[in-house]
PDB file of C-alpha atoms and ligand atoms in Angstrom:
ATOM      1  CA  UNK A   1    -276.589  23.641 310.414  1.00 83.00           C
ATOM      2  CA  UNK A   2    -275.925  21.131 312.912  1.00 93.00           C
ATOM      3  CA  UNK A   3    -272.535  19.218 311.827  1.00 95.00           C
ATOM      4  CA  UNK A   4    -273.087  17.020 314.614  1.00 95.00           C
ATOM      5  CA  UNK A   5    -276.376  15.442 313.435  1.00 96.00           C
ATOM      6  CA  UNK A   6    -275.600  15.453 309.594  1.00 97.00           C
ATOM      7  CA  UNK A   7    -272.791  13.376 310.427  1.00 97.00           C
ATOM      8  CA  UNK A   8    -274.547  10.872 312.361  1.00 97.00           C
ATOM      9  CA  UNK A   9    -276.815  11.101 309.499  1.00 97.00           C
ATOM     10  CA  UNK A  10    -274.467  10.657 307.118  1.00 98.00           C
ATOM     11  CA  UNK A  11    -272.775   8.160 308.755  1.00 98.00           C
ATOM     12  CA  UNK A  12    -276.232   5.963 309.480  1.00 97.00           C
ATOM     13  CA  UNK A  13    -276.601   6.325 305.837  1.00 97.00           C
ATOM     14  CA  UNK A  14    -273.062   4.172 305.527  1.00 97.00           C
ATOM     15  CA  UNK A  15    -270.523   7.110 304.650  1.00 98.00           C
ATOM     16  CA  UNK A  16    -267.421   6.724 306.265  1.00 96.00           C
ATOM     17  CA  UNK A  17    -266.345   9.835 306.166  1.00 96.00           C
ATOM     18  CA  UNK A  18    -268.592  13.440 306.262  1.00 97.00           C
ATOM     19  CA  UNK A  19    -267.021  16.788 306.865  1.00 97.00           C
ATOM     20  CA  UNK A  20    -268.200  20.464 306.203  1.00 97.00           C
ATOM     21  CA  UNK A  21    -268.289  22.041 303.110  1.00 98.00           C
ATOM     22  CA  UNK A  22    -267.971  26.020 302.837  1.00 98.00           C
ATOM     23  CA  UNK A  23    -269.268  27.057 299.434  1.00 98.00           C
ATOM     24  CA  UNK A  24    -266.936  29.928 299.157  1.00 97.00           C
ATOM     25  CA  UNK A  25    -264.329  27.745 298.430  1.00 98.00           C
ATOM     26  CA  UNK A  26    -265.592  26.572 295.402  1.00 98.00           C
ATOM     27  CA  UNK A  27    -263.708  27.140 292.354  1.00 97.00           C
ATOM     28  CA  UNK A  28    -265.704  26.480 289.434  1.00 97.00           C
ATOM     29  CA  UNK A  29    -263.091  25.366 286.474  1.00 97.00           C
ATOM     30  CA  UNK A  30    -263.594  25.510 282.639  1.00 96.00           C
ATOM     31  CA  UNK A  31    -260.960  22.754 282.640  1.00 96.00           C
ATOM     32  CA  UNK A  32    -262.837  19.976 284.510  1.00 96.00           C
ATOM     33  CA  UNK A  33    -266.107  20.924 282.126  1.00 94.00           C
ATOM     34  CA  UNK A  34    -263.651  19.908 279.549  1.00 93.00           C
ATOM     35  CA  UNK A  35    -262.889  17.060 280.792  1.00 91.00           C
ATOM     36  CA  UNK A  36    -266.297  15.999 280.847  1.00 90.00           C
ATOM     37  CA  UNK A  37    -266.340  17.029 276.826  1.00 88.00           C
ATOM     38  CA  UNK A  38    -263.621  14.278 276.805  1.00 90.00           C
ATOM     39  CA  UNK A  39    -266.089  11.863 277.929  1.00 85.00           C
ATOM     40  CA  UNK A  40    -263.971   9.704 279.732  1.00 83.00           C
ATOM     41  CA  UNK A  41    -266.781   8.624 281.696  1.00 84.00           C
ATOM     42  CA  UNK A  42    -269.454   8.348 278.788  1.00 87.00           C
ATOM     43  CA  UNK A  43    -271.712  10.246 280.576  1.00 89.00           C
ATOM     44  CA  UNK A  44    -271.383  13.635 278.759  1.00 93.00           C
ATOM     45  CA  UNK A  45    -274.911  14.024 276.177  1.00 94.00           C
ATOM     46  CA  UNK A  46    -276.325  11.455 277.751  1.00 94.00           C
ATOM     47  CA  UNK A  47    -278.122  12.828 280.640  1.00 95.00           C
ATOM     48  CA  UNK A  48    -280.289  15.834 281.899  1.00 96.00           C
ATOM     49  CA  UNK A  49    -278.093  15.941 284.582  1.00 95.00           C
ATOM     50  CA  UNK A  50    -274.848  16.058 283.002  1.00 95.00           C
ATOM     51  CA  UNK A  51    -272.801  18.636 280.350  1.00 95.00           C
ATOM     52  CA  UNK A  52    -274.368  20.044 277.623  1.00 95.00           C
ATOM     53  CA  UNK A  53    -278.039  19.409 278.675  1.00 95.00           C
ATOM     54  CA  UNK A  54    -277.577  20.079 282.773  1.00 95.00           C
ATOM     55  CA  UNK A  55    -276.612  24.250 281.562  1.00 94.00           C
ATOM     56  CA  UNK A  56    -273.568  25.706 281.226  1.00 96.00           C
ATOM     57  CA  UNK A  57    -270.718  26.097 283.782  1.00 96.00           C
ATOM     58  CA  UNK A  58    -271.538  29.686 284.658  1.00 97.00           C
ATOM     59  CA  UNK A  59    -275.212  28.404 285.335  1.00 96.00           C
ATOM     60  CA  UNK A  60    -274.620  26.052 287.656  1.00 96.00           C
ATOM     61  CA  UNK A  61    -272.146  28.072 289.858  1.00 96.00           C
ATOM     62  CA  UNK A  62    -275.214  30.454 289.957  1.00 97.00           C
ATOM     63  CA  UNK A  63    -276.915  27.650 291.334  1.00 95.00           C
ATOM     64  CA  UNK A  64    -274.350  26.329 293.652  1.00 96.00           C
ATOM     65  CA  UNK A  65    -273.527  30.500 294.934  1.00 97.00           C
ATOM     66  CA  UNK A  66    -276.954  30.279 296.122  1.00 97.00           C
ATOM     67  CA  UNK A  67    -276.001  28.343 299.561  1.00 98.00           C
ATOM     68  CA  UNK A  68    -273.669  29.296 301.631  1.00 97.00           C
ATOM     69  CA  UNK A  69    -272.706  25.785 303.052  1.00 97.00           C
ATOM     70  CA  UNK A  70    -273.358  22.220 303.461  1.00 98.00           C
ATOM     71  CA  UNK A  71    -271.409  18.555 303.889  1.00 98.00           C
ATOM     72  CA  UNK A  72    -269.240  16.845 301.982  1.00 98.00           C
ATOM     73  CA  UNK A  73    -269.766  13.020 302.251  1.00 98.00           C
ATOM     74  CA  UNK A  74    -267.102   9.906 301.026  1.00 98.00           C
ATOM     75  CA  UNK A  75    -267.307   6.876 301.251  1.00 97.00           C
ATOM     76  CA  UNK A  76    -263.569   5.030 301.445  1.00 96.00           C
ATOM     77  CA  UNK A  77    -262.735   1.604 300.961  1.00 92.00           C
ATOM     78  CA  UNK A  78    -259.957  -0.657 301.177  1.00 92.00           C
ATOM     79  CA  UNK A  79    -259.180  -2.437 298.365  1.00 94.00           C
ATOM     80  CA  UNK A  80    -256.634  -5.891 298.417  1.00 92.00           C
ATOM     81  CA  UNK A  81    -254.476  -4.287 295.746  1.00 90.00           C
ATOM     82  CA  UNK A  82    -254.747  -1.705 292.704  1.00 86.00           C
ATOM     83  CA  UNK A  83    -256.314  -4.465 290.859  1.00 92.00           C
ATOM     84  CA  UNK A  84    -259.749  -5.266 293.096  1.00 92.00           C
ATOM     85  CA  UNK A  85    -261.794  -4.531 290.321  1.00 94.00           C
ATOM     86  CA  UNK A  86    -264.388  -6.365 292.795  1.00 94.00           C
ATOM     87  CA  UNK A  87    -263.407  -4.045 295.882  1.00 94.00           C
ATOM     88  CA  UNK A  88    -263.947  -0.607 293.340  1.00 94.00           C
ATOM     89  CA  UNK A  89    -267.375  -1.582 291.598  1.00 94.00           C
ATOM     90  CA  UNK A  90    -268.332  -2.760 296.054  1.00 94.00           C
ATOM     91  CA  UNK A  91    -267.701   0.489 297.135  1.00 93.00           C
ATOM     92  CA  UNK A  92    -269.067   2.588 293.849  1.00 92.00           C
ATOM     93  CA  UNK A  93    -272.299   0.732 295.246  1.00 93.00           C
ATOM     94  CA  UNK A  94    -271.737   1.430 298.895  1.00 95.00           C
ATOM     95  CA  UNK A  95    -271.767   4.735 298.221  1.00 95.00           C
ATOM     96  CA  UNK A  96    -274.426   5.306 295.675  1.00 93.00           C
ATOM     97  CA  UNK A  97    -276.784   3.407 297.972  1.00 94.00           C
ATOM     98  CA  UNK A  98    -275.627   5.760 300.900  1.00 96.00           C
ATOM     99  CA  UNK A  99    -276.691   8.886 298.594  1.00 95.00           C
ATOM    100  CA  UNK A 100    -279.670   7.626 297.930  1.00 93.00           C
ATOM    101  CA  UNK A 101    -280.672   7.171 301.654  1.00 95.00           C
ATOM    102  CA  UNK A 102    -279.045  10.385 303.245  1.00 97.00           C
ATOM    103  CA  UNK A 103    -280.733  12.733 299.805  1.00 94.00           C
ATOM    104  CA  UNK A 104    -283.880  10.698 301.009  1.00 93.00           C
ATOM    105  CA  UNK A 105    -283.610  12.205 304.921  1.00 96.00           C
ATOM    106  CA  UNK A 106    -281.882  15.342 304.027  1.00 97.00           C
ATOM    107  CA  UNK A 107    -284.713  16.528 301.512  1.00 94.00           C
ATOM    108  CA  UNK A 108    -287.275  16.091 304.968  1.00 95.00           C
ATOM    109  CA  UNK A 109    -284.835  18.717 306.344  1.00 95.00           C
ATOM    110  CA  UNK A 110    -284.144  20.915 303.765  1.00 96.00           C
ATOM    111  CA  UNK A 111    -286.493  20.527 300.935  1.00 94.00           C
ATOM    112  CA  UNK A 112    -284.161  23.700 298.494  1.00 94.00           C
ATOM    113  CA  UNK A 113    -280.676  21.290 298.961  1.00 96.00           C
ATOM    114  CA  UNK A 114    -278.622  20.746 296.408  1.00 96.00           C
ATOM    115  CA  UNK A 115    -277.264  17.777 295.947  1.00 95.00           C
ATOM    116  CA  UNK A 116    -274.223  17.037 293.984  1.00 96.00           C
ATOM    117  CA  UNK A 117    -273.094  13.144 293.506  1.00 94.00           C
ATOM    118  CA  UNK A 118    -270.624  11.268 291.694  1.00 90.00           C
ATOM    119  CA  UNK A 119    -270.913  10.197 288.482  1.00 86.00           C
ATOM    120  CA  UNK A 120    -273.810  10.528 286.617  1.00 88.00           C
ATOM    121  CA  UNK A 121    -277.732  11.214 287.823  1.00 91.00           C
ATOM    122  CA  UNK A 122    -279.387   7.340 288.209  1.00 87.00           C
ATOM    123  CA  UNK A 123    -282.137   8.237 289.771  1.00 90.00           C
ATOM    124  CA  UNK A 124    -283.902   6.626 286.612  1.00 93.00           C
ATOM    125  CA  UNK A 125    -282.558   2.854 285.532  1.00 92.00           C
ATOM    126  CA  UNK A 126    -282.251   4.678 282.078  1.00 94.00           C
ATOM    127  CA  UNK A 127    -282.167   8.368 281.783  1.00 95.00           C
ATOM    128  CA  UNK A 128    -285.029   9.874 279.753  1.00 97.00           C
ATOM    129  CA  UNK A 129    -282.545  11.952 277.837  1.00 96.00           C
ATOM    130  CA  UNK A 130    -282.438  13.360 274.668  1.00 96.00           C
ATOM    131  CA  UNK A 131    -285.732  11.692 273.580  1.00 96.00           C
ATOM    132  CA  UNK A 132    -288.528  12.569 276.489  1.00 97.00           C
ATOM    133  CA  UNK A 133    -287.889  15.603 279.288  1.00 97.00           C
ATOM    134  CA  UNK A 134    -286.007  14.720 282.866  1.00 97.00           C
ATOM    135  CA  UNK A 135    -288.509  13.289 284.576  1.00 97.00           C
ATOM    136  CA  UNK A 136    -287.605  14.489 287.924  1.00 93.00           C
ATOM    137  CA  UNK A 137    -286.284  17.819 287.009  1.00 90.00           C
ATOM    138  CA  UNK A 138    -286.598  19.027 290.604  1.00 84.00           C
ATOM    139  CA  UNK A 139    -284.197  15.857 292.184  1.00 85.00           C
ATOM    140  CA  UNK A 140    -281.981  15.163 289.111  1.00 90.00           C
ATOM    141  CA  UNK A 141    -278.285  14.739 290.453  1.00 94.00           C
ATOM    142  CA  UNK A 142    -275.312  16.550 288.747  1.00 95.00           C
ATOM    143  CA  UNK A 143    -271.893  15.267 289.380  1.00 95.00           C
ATOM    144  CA  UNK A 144    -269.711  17.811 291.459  1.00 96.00           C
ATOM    145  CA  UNK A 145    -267.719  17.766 288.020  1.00 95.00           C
ATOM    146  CA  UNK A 146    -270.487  18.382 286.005  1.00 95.00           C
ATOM    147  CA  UNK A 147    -270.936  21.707 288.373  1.00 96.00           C
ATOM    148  CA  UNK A 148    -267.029  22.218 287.397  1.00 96.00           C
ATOM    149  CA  UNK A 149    -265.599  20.846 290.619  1.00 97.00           C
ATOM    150  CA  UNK A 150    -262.050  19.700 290.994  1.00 97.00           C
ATOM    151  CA  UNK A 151    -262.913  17.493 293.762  1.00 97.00           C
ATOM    152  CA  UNK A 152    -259.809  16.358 295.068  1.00 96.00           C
ATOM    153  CA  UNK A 153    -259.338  20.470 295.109  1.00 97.00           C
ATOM    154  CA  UNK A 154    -263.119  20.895 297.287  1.00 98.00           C
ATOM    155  CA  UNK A 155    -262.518  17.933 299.297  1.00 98.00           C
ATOM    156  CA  UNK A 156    -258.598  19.754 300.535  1.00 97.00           C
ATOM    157  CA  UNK A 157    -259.753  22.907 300.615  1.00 98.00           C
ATOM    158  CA  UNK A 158    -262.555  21.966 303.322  1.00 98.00           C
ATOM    159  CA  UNK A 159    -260.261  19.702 305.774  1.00 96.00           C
ATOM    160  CA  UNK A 160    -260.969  16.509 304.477  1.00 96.00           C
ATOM    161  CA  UNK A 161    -258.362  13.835 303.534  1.00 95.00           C
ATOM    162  CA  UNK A 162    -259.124  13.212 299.267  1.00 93.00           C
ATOM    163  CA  UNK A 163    -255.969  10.054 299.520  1.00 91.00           C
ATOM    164  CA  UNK A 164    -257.003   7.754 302.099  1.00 93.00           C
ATOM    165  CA  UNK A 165    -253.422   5.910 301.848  1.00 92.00           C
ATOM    166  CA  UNK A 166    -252.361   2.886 300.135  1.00 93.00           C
ATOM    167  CA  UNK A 167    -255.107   0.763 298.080  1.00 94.00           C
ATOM    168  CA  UNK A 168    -257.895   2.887 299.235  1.00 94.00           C
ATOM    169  CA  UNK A 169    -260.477   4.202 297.102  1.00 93.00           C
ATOM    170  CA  UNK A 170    -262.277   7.327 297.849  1.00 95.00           C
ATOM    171  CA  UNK A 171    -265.549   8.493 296.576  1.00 96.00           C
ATOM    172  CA  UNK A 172    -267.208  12.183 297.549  1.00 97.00           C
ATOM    173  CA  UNK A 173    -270.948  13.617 297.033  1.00 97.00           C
ATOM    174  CA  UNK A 174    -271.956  17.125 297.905  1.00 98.00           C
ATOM    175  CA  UNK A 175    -274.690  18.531 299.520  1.00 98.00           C
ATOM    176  CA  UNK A 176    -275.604  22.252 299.951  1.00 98.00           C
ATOM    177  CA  UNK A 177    -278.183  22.627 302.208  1.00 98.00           C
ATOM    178  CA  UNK A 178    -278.385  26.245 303.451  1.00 96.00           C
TER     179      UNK A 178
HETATM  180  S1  SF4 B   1    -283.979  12.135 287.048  1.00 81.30           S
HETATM  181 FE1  SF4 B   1    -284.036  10.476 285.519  1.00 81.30          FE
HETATM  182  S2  SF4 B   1    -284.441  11.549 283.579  1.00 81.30           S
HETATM  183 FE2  SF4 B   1    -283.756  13.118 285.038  1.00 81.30          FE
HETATM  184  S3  SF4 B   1    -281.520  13.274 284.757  1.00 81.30           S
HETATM  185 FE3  SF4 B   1    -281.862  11.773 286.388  1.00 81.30          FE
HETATM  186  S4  SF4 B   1    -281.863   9.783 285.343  1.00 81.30           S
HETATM  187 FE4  SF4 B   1    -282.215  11.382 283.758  1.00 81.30          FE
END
């Protein structure tokens, strides 16, 4: 794995920020499953790639415990103040955009990656789910919590910065490539 090169790629992709992520640090927590029970997000049962339907927590740490490493990926923005509602939904696009584009180039390289985003999967406008199978089963996108990833937890544990300082907002993707 060449860090070098998967940052510039990550970087021409329009992350700010991409760092390497060592799978054996991964602690895969019952607690952040049930936080996506809580369904503060109002993703949970309404996705193949999220909790129930995406398997259970000890299922996808099987998957996950498959690689050995790969790069963690943020994209950080500066907001005016805590209330740049503007700013947040900017960079929630920024960086959705920039996972699209580096999963795109990374799959060339390493067509087994897994790749873990933020959020829910939107590859589809509207998820398929519960009605009609995933429709891309092998490229649906689980959230790093839906894998049961603290990831302000991952993001320390591998060197990276998860508070960017003062009115920043930080958001990190995953992917295990190797
Ligand atoms: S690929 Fe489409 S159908 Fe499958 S989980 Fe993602 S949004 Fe849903």
């Amino acid at each position: 794995m060449d860090i070098a090169k998967l940052t510039e790629l990550a970087k021409d992709a329009g992350f700010t920020e991409v760092g390497t992520l060592d799978v054996a640090t991964l602690q895969f927590l019952p607690e952040v499953r049930d936080m996506c029970a809580a369904d503060k997000c109002h993703m949970y049962n309404h996705s193949w790639a999220c909790p129930p339907a995406c398997g259970t927590l000890d299922e996808m740490s099987a998957r996950a415990l498959k690689y050995s490493r790969g790069i963690l990926v943020q994209t950080v923005a500066q907001l005016e103040d805590s209330f740049d509602f503007e700013g947040m939904g900017a960079a929630a696009e920024q960086h959705k955009q920039a996972f699209v584009k580096l999963h795109e180039v990374l799959r060339e390289q390493y067509p087994d990656l897994f790749p873990m985003g933020s959020g829910g999967c939107t590859i589809c406008p509207k998820c398929s789910y519960p009605d009609a199978p995933c429709r891309f089963p092998d490229r649906a996108i689980p959230s790093m919590e839906a894998c049961g990833l603290l990831v302000s937890q991952v993001v320390s544990d591998n060197g990276m910065k998860y508070n960017h300082g003062r009115d920043t907002l930080a958001y990190t993707a995953a992917f295990l490539l190797e």
